[in-house]
XYZ file of C-alpha atoms in Angstrom:
177
model
C -0.021 0.008 -0.086
C 1.496 3.270 -1.015
C 1.478 6.154 1.262
C 0.633 9.701 0.181
C 3.288 11.919 1.348
C 2.678 15.597 1.454
C 5.273 17.803 -0.036
C 3.988 20.740 2.285
C 2.912 20.809 5.737
C 0.574 23.354 7.320
C 3.454 24.414 9.532
C 5.982 24.795 6.824
C 3.509 26.974 4.873
C 2.498 28.877 7.951
C 6.079 29.701 8.840
C 7.022 30.906 5.360
C 3.910 32.998 4.797
C 4.238 34.226 8.660
C 7.630 35.728 7.731
C 6.233 37.557 4.644
C 3.235 38.813 6.758
C 6.044 39.987 9.402
C 7.824 42.188 6.508
C 4.310 43.583 5.373
C 3.522 44.506 9.007
C 6.827 45.912 9.829
C 6.370 48.121 6.392
C 2.923 49.036 7.377
C 3.909 50.064 11.055
C 6.884 52.387 9.672
C 4.492 53.837 7.248
C 1.989 54.659 9.747
C 4.433 55.974 12.195
C 6.225 57.933 9.598
C 3.110 59.521 8.363
C 2.269 60.577 11.991
C -0.819 58.476 12.305
C 0.547 56.285 15.089
C -2.262 56.003 17.824
C -5.201 57.103 15.554
C -6.819 53.816 15.314
C -10.071 53.916 13.532
C -9.735 53.107 9.604
C -5.892 52.430 9.998
C -6.620 49.746 12.503
C -9.016 48.349 9.989
C -6.680 48.277 7.101
C -4.011 46.395 8.975
C -6.377 43.410 8.736
C -6.242 43.508 5.094
C -2.638 42.117 4.702
C -3.495 39.389 7.110
C -6.303 38.218 5.051
C -4.484 38.358 1.678
C -1.445 36.563 2.901
C -3.483 33.652 4.621
C -5.314 33.254 1.266
C -2.140 33.006 -0.583
C -0.708 30.666 1.959
C -3.801 28.537 1.586
C -3.328 28.690 -2.252
C 0.226 27.550 -2.145
C -0.803 24.951 0.245
C -3.290 23.475 -2.133
C -1.102 23.848 -5.250
C 1.960 22.245 -3.654
C 0.106 19.471 -1.854
C -2.568 17.296 -3.269
C -4.818 19.802 -4.378
C -6.941 19.846 -1.196
C -7.054 21.579 2.200
C -9.273 20.375 5.096
C -10.641 23.040 7.644
C -8.188 21.864 10.218
C -5.154 22.224 7.861
C -6.377 25.676 6.873
C -6.629 26.899 10.300
C -3.270 25.632 11.216
C -1.650 27.428 8.361
C -3.461 30.501 9.298
C -2.420 29.925 13.118
C 1.225 29.744 12.105
C 1.153 32.802 9.839
C -0.325 34.998 12.674
C 1.786 33.517 15.346
C 5.142 34.061 13.438
C 3.985 37.529 12.234
C 2.825 38.544 15.847
C 6.084 37.483 17.292
C 8.543 39.077 14.753
C 6.359 42.085 14.441
C 6.191 42.628 18.259
C 9.967 42.194 18.541
C 10.603 44.492 15.912
C 8.155 47.223 17.672
C 9.941 46.490 20.881
C 13.289 47.509 19.211
C 11.809 50.419 17.671
C 10.296 51.673 20.670
C 13.067 50.808 23.119
C 16.322 51.879 21.082
C 15.234 53.616 17.676
C 12.495 56.136 18.732
C 11.973 55.884 22.517
C 9.523 58.952 22.298
C 7.264 56.740 20.475
C 5.219 55.776 23.274
C 4.773 59.190 24.621
C 3.542 60.125 21.021
C 0.919 57.462 21.416
C -0.093 58.725 24.799
C -0.205 62.406 23.483
C -2.418 61.227 20.750
C -4.727 59.264 23.084
C -5.241 62.387 25.394
C -6.023 64.484 22.442
C -8.560 62.093 21.121
C -10.138 61.742 24.512
C -10.294 65.543 25.067
C -11.871 66.086 21.541
C -14.547 63.535 22.326
C -15.888 65.990 24.987
C -17.402 63.041 26.946
C -14.892 63.149 29.827
C -13.728 65.671 32.281
C -10.121 66.583 32.575
C -9.898 64.622 35.925
C -11.253 61.686 34.108
C -8.921 61.945 31.301
C -5.895 62.246 33.889
C -7.224 59.042 35.403
C -7.610 57.173 32.174
C -4.139 58.353 30.945
C -2.614 57.179 34.444
C -3.865 53.732 33.653
C -3.142 53.811 29.963
C 0.456 54.701 30.524
C 1.095 51.499 32.685
C 0.286 49.608 29.470
C 2.189 51.535 27.023
C 5.797 50.473 27.979
C 7.609 48.683 25.030
C 7.619 45.281 27.279
C 3.877 45.490 27.745
C 3.194 46.260 24.340
C 5.100 43.394 23.032
C 3.078 41.148 25.363
C -0.128 42.734 23.973
C 0.927 42.786 20.515
C 1.343 38.929 20.558
C -1.715 38.221 22.412
C -3.903 40.551 20.445
C -2.234 39.287 16.964
C -3.090 35.867 17.907
C -6.705 36.498 18.981
C -7.664 38.554 15.902
C -5.414 36.660 13.659
C -7.017 33.248 14.738
C -10.373 35.018 13.999
C -9.289 36.068 10.561
C -7.811 32.666 9.905
C -11.073 30.806 10.955
C -13.243 33.067 8.655
C -10.795 32.886 5.689
C -10.590 29.098 6.078
C -14.153 28.835 5.918
C -14.232 30.012 2.228
C -10.843 28.686 1.078
C -11.058 25.031 2.340
C -11.243 22.376 -0.204
C -12.260 19.005 1.113
C -11.048 15.922 -0.586
C -14.290 14.024 -1.783
C -12.462 10.587 -1.520
C -12.052 11.092 2.269
C -15.353 13.185 2.944
C -18.101 11.317 4.649
């Protein structure tokens, strides 16, 4: 009995495309930072998800083309998980190096933007803004931001991976029930 050996694995494809997404994410981070849009959120946060979606779709396509032409749901999710895990780690380490050594004023810029956005909202008193900023500042250290970057990257990345996999999976009809 001949065993079908896959030429690619979900992990190998996920790592490869995770490194690609890392480069794209770092370029996006630098573009946003250089444009002075760091901390703005809104549409810029939404746009950050688009490269993840595209890269996971490309990873799924690569897996199917270089494997047996099929991709079960579990394989697709595993690929997406590895993509976002690698990307979250690499991007967060880069962000740490950037905030700690390249531009130590970056976190203060984010805090200033956050304070301005709160003040413009008009829903909070100065005392409330000061209290909120005191709490926010505790989470704006480079170390805390690395941890949050990895955790939040994994959470939102896995949601994206689940949704993308629903549309890109291709079950093998010979092994389906």
